[in-house]
Amino acid sequence: MDYIRITHIDDPLFADMHALMGRIFPPEEVLEFELWREPLEDPGIRVFVAVHEGRVVGATEYRYYEDDNVAMTDFTIIGEPGLGIGPFLAQHRQQDLQQLATANGKELFGMFAEIYDPYRAERHEFGGVKPMDPFVRREVLAHLGYRKLDFTYVHPSWNNDGEAVSELDLCFLAYGVNTQSLPGALIEKFLRRYYAVLAQKPAAWEDMVSEVGKRQQVALLPL
């Protein structure tokens, strides 16, 4: 299996990846094809696919913010079971992020991720791929060390229609064993920067971000 970076919308592998996203994720979670042009060309956004026997069977997108020394896993897609796609993507992503942090003269502090709450997202089929089932994914990510941040989370729909999506928790994987909370200001800064690409944001999101930014610390809770 090969771990290949995509940097342009005209890469044939991107068309395969976008089709895979459409099969796995609900429509409001998938940015439309043409709107990927600028993100893919952004050197700070890292999009990789797992290619097995010439087919895109998995994908991951993530980014590293040098100033705050944190990363964000945008998504991980396992296209089919039985190939070890999840561990393959996680290991290569981790190696890449460690290299980026080292080049920045630091040890990576941690990584954000939006993780489905299976009790709110159980209606999604996720392409019928069992490793993508919200119950399975949440348990796997809990074993990796992710914990949810202690506030009610919503995010703007990637349809850019101003709708609020409320089936996920904002979570964080801390690499320091003593990290039990995050500064609210860090969370607000991250969210405002991460969703700057979407012009239409729901009022519920604006209220949430403002409120969390006022908190000195936000606890990390078990998933």
mmCIF file of C-alpha atoms in Angstrom:
data_model
loop_
_atom_site.group_PDB
_atom_site.id
_atom_site.type_symbol
_atom_site.label_atom_id
_atom_site.label_comp_id
_atom_site.label_asym_id
_atom_site.label_seq_id
_atom_site.Cartn_x
_atom_site.Cartn_y
_atom_site.Cartn_z
ATOM 1 C CA MET A 1 0.000 0.000 0.000
ATOM 2 C CA ASP A 2 1.277 3.480 -0.868
ATOM 3 C CA TYR A 3 0.818 6.753 1.032
ATOM 4 C CA ILE A 4 0.551 9.461 -1.620
ATOM 5 C CA ARG A 5 0.004 13.184 -1.134
ATOM 6 C CA ILE A 6 -2.503 15.026 -3.334
ATOM 7 C CA THR A 7 -1.772 18.691 -4.046
ATOM 8 C CA HIS A 8 -3.989 19.513 -7.007
ATOM 9 C CA ILE A 9 -7.627 19.073 -7.927
ATOM 10 C CA ASP A 10 -6.645 17.729 -11.365
ATOM 11 C CA ASP A 11 -4.793 14.754 -9.891
ATOM 12 C CA PRO A 12 -6.804 11.665 -10.941
ATOM 13 C CA LEU A 13 -6.371 10.308 -7.434
ATOM 14 C CA PHE A 14 -8.324 13.276 -6.105
ATOM 15 C CA ALA A 15 -11.368 12.407 -8.186
ATOM 16 C CA ASP A 16 -11.208 8.901 -6.744
ATOM 17 C CA MET A 17 -10.841 10.280 -3.226
ATOM 18 C CA HIS A 18 -13.738 12.704 -3.585
ATOM 19 C CA ALA A 19 -15.960 9.913 -4.892
ATOM 20 C CA LEU A 20 -14.944 7.810 -1.899
ATOM 21 C CA MET A 21 -15.855 10.670 0.449
ATOM 22 C CA GLY A 22 -19.268 10.886 -1.194
ATOM 23 C CA ARG A 23 -19.872 7.198 -0.582
ATOM 24 C CA ILE A 24 -18.779 7.312 3.046
ATOM 25 C CA PHE A 25 -19.844 10.664 4.507
ATOM 26 C CA PRO A 26 -23.248 12.390 4.629
ATOM 27 C CA PRO A 27 -23.550 15.222 2.064
ATOM 28 C CA GLU A 28 -23.240 18.046 4.616
ATOM 29 C CA GLU A 29 -19.808 16.738 5.605
ATOM 30 C CA VAL A 30 -18.334 16.836 2.085
ATOM 31 C CA LEU A 31 -16.930 20.006 0.546
ATOM 32 C CA GLU A 32 -17.945 20.221 -3.113
ATOM 33 C CA PHE A 33 -15.383 19.201 -5.729
ATOM 34 C CA GLU A 34 -14.342 22.600 -7.114
ATOM 35 C CA LEU A 35 -13.988 24.155 -3.654
ATOM 36 C CA TRP A 36 -11.094 21.784 -2.974
ATOM 37 C CA ARG A 37 -8.814 23.578 -5.434
ATOM 38 C CA GLU A 38 -7.459 26.164 -2.999
ATOM 39 C CA PRO A 39 -7.146 23.858 0.050
ATOM 40 C CA LEU A 40 -5.194 21.264 -1.916
ATOM 41 C CA GLU A 41 -2.718 23.903 -3.046
ATOM 42 C CA ASP A 42 -2.304 25.227 0.510
ATOM 43 C CA PRO A 43 1.042 23.848 1.784
ATOM 44 C CA GLY A 44 -0.362 23.758 5.320
ATOM 45 C CA ILE A 45 -3.132 21.319 4.433
ATOM 46 C CA ARG A 46 -1.951 17.771 3.951
ATOM 47 C CA VAL A 47 -4.147 15.364 2.002
ATOM 48 C CA PHE A 48 -2.937 11.797 1.522
ATOM 49 C CA VAL A 49 -4.536 8.719 0.015
ATOM 50 C CA ALA A 50 -3.870 5.051 0.613
ATOM 51 C CA VAL A 51 -3.499 3.386 -2.765
ATOM 52 C CA HIS A 52 -3.793 -0.400 -2.988
ATOM 53 C CA GLU A 53 -3.359 -2.139 -6.331
ATOM 54 C CA GLY A 54 -4.019 1.123 -8.160
ATOM 55 C CA ARG A 55 -7.190 1.952 -6.201
ATOM 56 C CA VAL A 56 -7.782 4.669 -3.612
ATOM 57 C CA VAL A 57 -8.960 2.632 -0.635
ATOM 58 C CA GLY A 58 -8.499 5.221 2.097
ATOM 59 C CA ALA A 59 -7.646 8.846 2.713
ATOM 60 C CA THR A 60 -6.767 11.327 5.415
ATOM 61 C CA GLU A 61 -6.521 15.097 5.635
ATOM 62 C CA TYR A 62 -4.800 16.955 8.414
ATOM 63 C CA ARG A 63 -2.881 20.110 9.169
ATOM 64 C CA TYR A 64 -0.239 21.384 11.559
ATOM 65 C CA TYR A 65 -0.291 24.843 13.127
ATOM 66 C CA GLU A 66 3.278 25.846 13.923
ATOM 67 C CA ASP A 67 2.403 28.779 16.179
ATOM 68 C CA ASP A 68 0.304 26.713 18.591
ATOM 69 C CA ASN A 69 2.121 23.415 17.931
ATOM 70 C CA VAL A 70 -1.142 21.526 17.452
ATOM 71 C CA ALA A 71 -2.558 19.470 14.616
ATOM 72 C CA MET A 72 -6.059 18.788 13.352
ATOM 73 C CA THR A 73 -7.251 15.574 11.757
ATOM 74 C CA ASP A 74 -9.878 16.711 9.280
ATOM 75 C CA PHE A 75 -10.965 13.214 8.327
ATOM 76 C CA THR A 76 -9.893 9.612 7.996
ATOM 77 C CA ILE A 77 -11.597 7.335 5.490
ATOM 78 C CA ILE A 78 -11.381 3.556 5.513
ATOM 79 C CA GLY A 79 -12.850 2.448 2.217
ATOM 80 C CA GLU A 80 -13.039 -1.267 2.921
ATOM 81 C CA PRO A 81 -12.288 -3.669 5.758
ATOM 82 C CA GLY A 82 -9.556 -6.258 5.976
ATOM 83 C CA LEU A 83 -6.671 -4.285 4.476
ATOM 84 C CA GLY A 84 -5.303 -2.581 7.593
ATOM 85 C CA ILE A 85 -6.110 0.845 6.137
ATOM 86 C CA GLY A 86 -6.803 2.503 9.493
ATOM 87 C CA PRO A 87 -3.471 1.632 11.130
ATOM 88 C CA PHE A 88 -1.641 2.381 7.873
ATOM 89 C CA LEU A 89 -3.067 5.899 7.679
ATOM 90 C CA ALA A 90 -2.651 6.600 11.408
ATOM 91 C CA GLN A 91 0.992 5.517 11.454
ATOM 92 C CA HIS A 92 1.996 7.485 8.379
ATOM 93 C CA ARG A 93 0.096 10.582 9.538
ATOM 94 C CA GLN A 94 1.788 10.427 12.922
ATOM 95 C CA GLN A 95 5.237 10.099 11.370
ATOM 96 C CA ASP A 96 4.579 13.056 9.093
ATOM 97 C CA LEU A 97 3.306 15.258 11.947
ATOM 98 C CA GLN A 98 6.254 14.358 14.139
ATOM 99 C CA GLN A 99 8.586 15.424 11.348
ATOM 100 C CA LEU A 100 6.737 18.734 10.976
ATOM 101 C CA ALA A 101 6.924 19.410 14.718
ATOM 102 C CA THR A 102 10.609 18.496 14.818
ATOM 103 C CA ALA A 103 11.293 20.905 11.961
ATOM 104 C CA ASN A 104 9.499 23.503 14.096
ATOM 105 C CA GLY A 105 11.864 22.725 16.966
ATOM 106 C CA LYS A 106 9.157 21.203 19.161
ATOM 107 C CA GLU A 107 7.466 18.035 20.335
ATOM 108 C CA LEU A 108 3.884 17.899 19.054
ATOM 109 C CA PHE A 109 1.498 19.062 21.799
ATOM 110 C CA GLY A 110 -1.599 17.312 20.481
ATOM 111 C CA MET A 111 -4.209 16.924 17.806
ATOM 112 C CA PHE A 112 -7.849 18.008 17.467
ATOM 113 C CA ALA A 113 -10.491 15.867 15.789
ATOM 114 C CA GLU A 114 -14.243 15.969 15.331
ATOM 115 C CA ILE A 115 -15.617 12.581 16.344
ATOM 116 C CA TYR A 116 -19.144 11.380 15.717
ATOM 117 C CA ASP A 117 -21.354 10.757 18.724
ATOM 118 C CA PRO A 118 -22.835 7.362 17.754
ATOM 119 C CA TYR A 119 -26.056 8.025 19.623
ATOM 120 C CA ARG A 120 -26.710 11.084 17.478
ATOM 121 C CA ALA A 121 -25.186 9.829 14.209
ATOM 122 C CA GLU A 122 -26.310 6.215 14.169
ATOM 123 C CA ARG A 123 -28.608 6.772 11.182
ATOM 124 C CA HIS A 124 -25.616 7.264 8.873
ATOM 125 C CA GLU A 125 -24.578 4.174 6.924
ATOM 126 C CA PHE A 126 -21.068 5.447 6.118
ATOM 127 C CA GLY A 127 -21.050 3.487 2.895
ATOM 128 C CA GLY A 128 -21.806 0.251 4.688
ATOM 129 C CA VAL A 129 -18.136 0.011 5.709
ATOM 130 C CA LYS A 130 -18.146 -1.352 9.241
ATOM 131 C CA PRO A 131 -14.833 0.228 10.364
ATOM 132 C CA MET A 132 -16.444 3.623 9.651
ATOM 133 C CA ASP A 133 -19.420 2.867 11.921
ATOM 134 C CA PRO A 134 -19.595 5.638 14.581
ATOM 135 C CA PHE A 135 -19.546 3.140 17.455
ATOM 136 C CA VAL A 136 -16.461 1.391 16.080
ATOM 137 C CA ARG A 137 -14.621 4.584 15.233
ATOM 138 C CA ARG A 138 -15.262 6.176 18.598
ATOM 139 C CA GLU A 139 -13.958 3.135 20.442
ATOM 140 C CA VAL A 140 -10.833 2.973 18.274
ATOM 141 C CA LEU A 141 -10.128 6.673 18.755
ATOM 142 C CA ALA A 142 -10.655 6.340 22.512
ATOM 143 C CA HIS A 143 -8.008 3.612 22.526
ATOM 144 C CA LEU A 144 -5.663 5.944 20.648
ATOM 145 C CA GLY A 145 -6.062 8.445 23.502
ATOM 146 C CA TYR A 146 -8.597 10.963 22.193
ATOM 147 C CA ARG A 147 -10.829 12.655 24.780
ATOM 148 C CA LYS A 148 -13.760 14.983 24.223
ATOM 149 C CA LEU A 149 -13.697 18.621 25.250
ATOM 150 C CA ASP A 150 -16.280 19.491 27.873
ATOM 151 C CA PHE A 151 -18.737 21.678 25.966
ATOM 152 C CA THR A 152 -21.687 21.172 23.641
ATOM 153 C CA TYR A 153 -20.260 21.266 20.142
ATOM 154 C CA VAL A 154 -21.742 22.320 16.816
ATOM 155 C CA HIS A 155 -20.014 23.119 13.570
ATOM 156 C CA PRO A 156 -20.984 24.871 10.325
ATOM 157 C CA SER A 157 -22.189 22.605 7.540
ATOM 158 C CA TRP A 158 -19.608 22.124 4.791
ATOM 159 C CA ASN A 159 -22.446 22.874 2.373
ATOM 160 C CA ASN A 160 -21.718 26.489 3.379
ATOM 161 C CA ASP A 161 -25.440 27.075 3.875
ATOM 162 C CA GLY A 162 -25.269 28.398 7.429
ATOM 163 C CA GLU A 163 -26.749 25.261 8.972
ATOM 164 C CA ALA A 164 -25.446 23.913 12.277
ATOM 165 C CA VAL A 165 -24.288 20.284 12.473
ATOM 166 C CA SER A 166 -24.515 18.807 15.941
ATOM 167 C CA GLU A 167 -23.679 15.110 15.642
ATOM 168 C CA LEU A 168 -20.023 15.397 16.597
ATOM 169 C CA ASP A 169 -17.857 16.141 19.609
ATOM 170 C CA LEU A 170 -14.702 18.206 19.420
ATOM 171 C CA CYS A 171 -11.964 16.006 20.802
ATOM 172 C CA PHE A 172 -8.242 16.252 21.467
ATOM 173 C CA LEU A 173 -5.369 13.790 21.604
ATOM 174 C CA ALA A 174 -2.832 15.163 24.100
ATOM 175 C CA TYR A 175 0.692 13.778 23.943
ATOM 176 C CA GLY A 176 1.607 15.043 27.392
ATOM 177 C CA VAL A 177 0.414 12.621 30.082
ATOM 178 C CA ASN A 178 -0.375 15.489 32.453
ATOM 179 C CA THR A 179 -2.617 17.395 30.058
ATOM 180 C CA GLN A 180 -6.135 17.289 31.505
ATOM 181 C CA SER A 181 -7.602 20.435 29.920
ATOM 182 C CA LEU A 182 -7.049 23.035 27.203
ATOM 183 C CA PRO A 183 -7.209 26.829 27.424
ATOM 184 C CA GLY A 184 -10.500 28.153 26.095
ATOM 185 C CA ALA A 185 -8.592 30.804 24.139
ATOM 186 C CA LEU A 186 -6.670 28.095 22.274
ATOM 187 C CA ILE A 187 -9.908 26.331 21.306
ATOM 188 C CA GLU A 188 -11.517 29.568 20.100
ATOM 189 C CA LYS A 189 -8.441 30.510 18.072
ATOM 190 C CA PHE A 190 -8.310 27.087 16.496
ATOM 191 C CA LEU A 191 -12.012 26.992 15.573
ATOM 192 C CA ARG A 192 -12.088 30.486 14.099
ATOM 193 C CA ARG A 193 -9.044 29.757 11.966
ATOM 194 C CA TYR A 194 -10.208 26.293 10.939
ATOM 195 C CA TYR A 195 -13.647 27.444 9.783
ATOM 196 C CA ALA A 196 -12.516 30.736 8.236
ATOM 197 C CA VAL A 197 -12.987 29.112 4.813
ATOM 198 C CA LEU A 198 -16.773 28.988 5.315
ATOM 199 C CA ALA A 199 -18.504 32.321 4.826
ATOM 200 C CA GLN A 200 -21.852 31.139 6.186
ATOM 201 C CA LYS A 201 -21.727 30.217 9.860
ATOM 202 C CA PRO A 202 -24.766 29.601 12.078
ATOM 203 C CA ALA A 203 -25.452 31.835 15.053
ATOM 204 C CA ALA A 204 -25.217 28.763 17.296
ATOM 205 C CA TRP A 205 -21.604 28.296 16.213
ATOM 206 C CA GLU A 206 -20.703 31.947 16.822
ATOM 207 C CA ASP A 207 -22.244 31.798 20.297
ATOM 208 C CA MET A 208 -20.462 28.541 21.112
ATOM 209 C CA VAL A 209 -17.047 29.801 20.031
ATOM 210 C CA SER A 210 -17.412 33.062 21.929
ATOM 211 C CA GLU A 211 -18.487 31.260 25.097
ATOM 212 C CA VAL A 212 -15.729 28.667 25.039
ATOM 213 C CA GLY A 213 -13.155 31.394 24.456
ATOM 214 C CA LYS A 214 -14.158 33.011 27.759
ATOM 215 C CA ARG A 215 -13.334 29.877 29.742
ATOM 216 C CA GLN A 216 -9.911 29.696 31.307
ATOM 217 C CA GLN A 217 -9.676 25.932 30.889
ATOM 218 C CA VAL A 218 -11.900 23.310 29.229
ATOM 219 C CA ALA A 219 -11.648 19.787 30.634
ATOM 220 C CA LEU A 220 -10.816 16.737 28.579
ATOM 221 C CA LEU A 221 -13.320 13.944 29.316
ATOM 222 C CA PRO A 222 -13.368 10.241 28.404
ATOM 223 C CA LEU A 223 -15.042 9.403 25.104
#
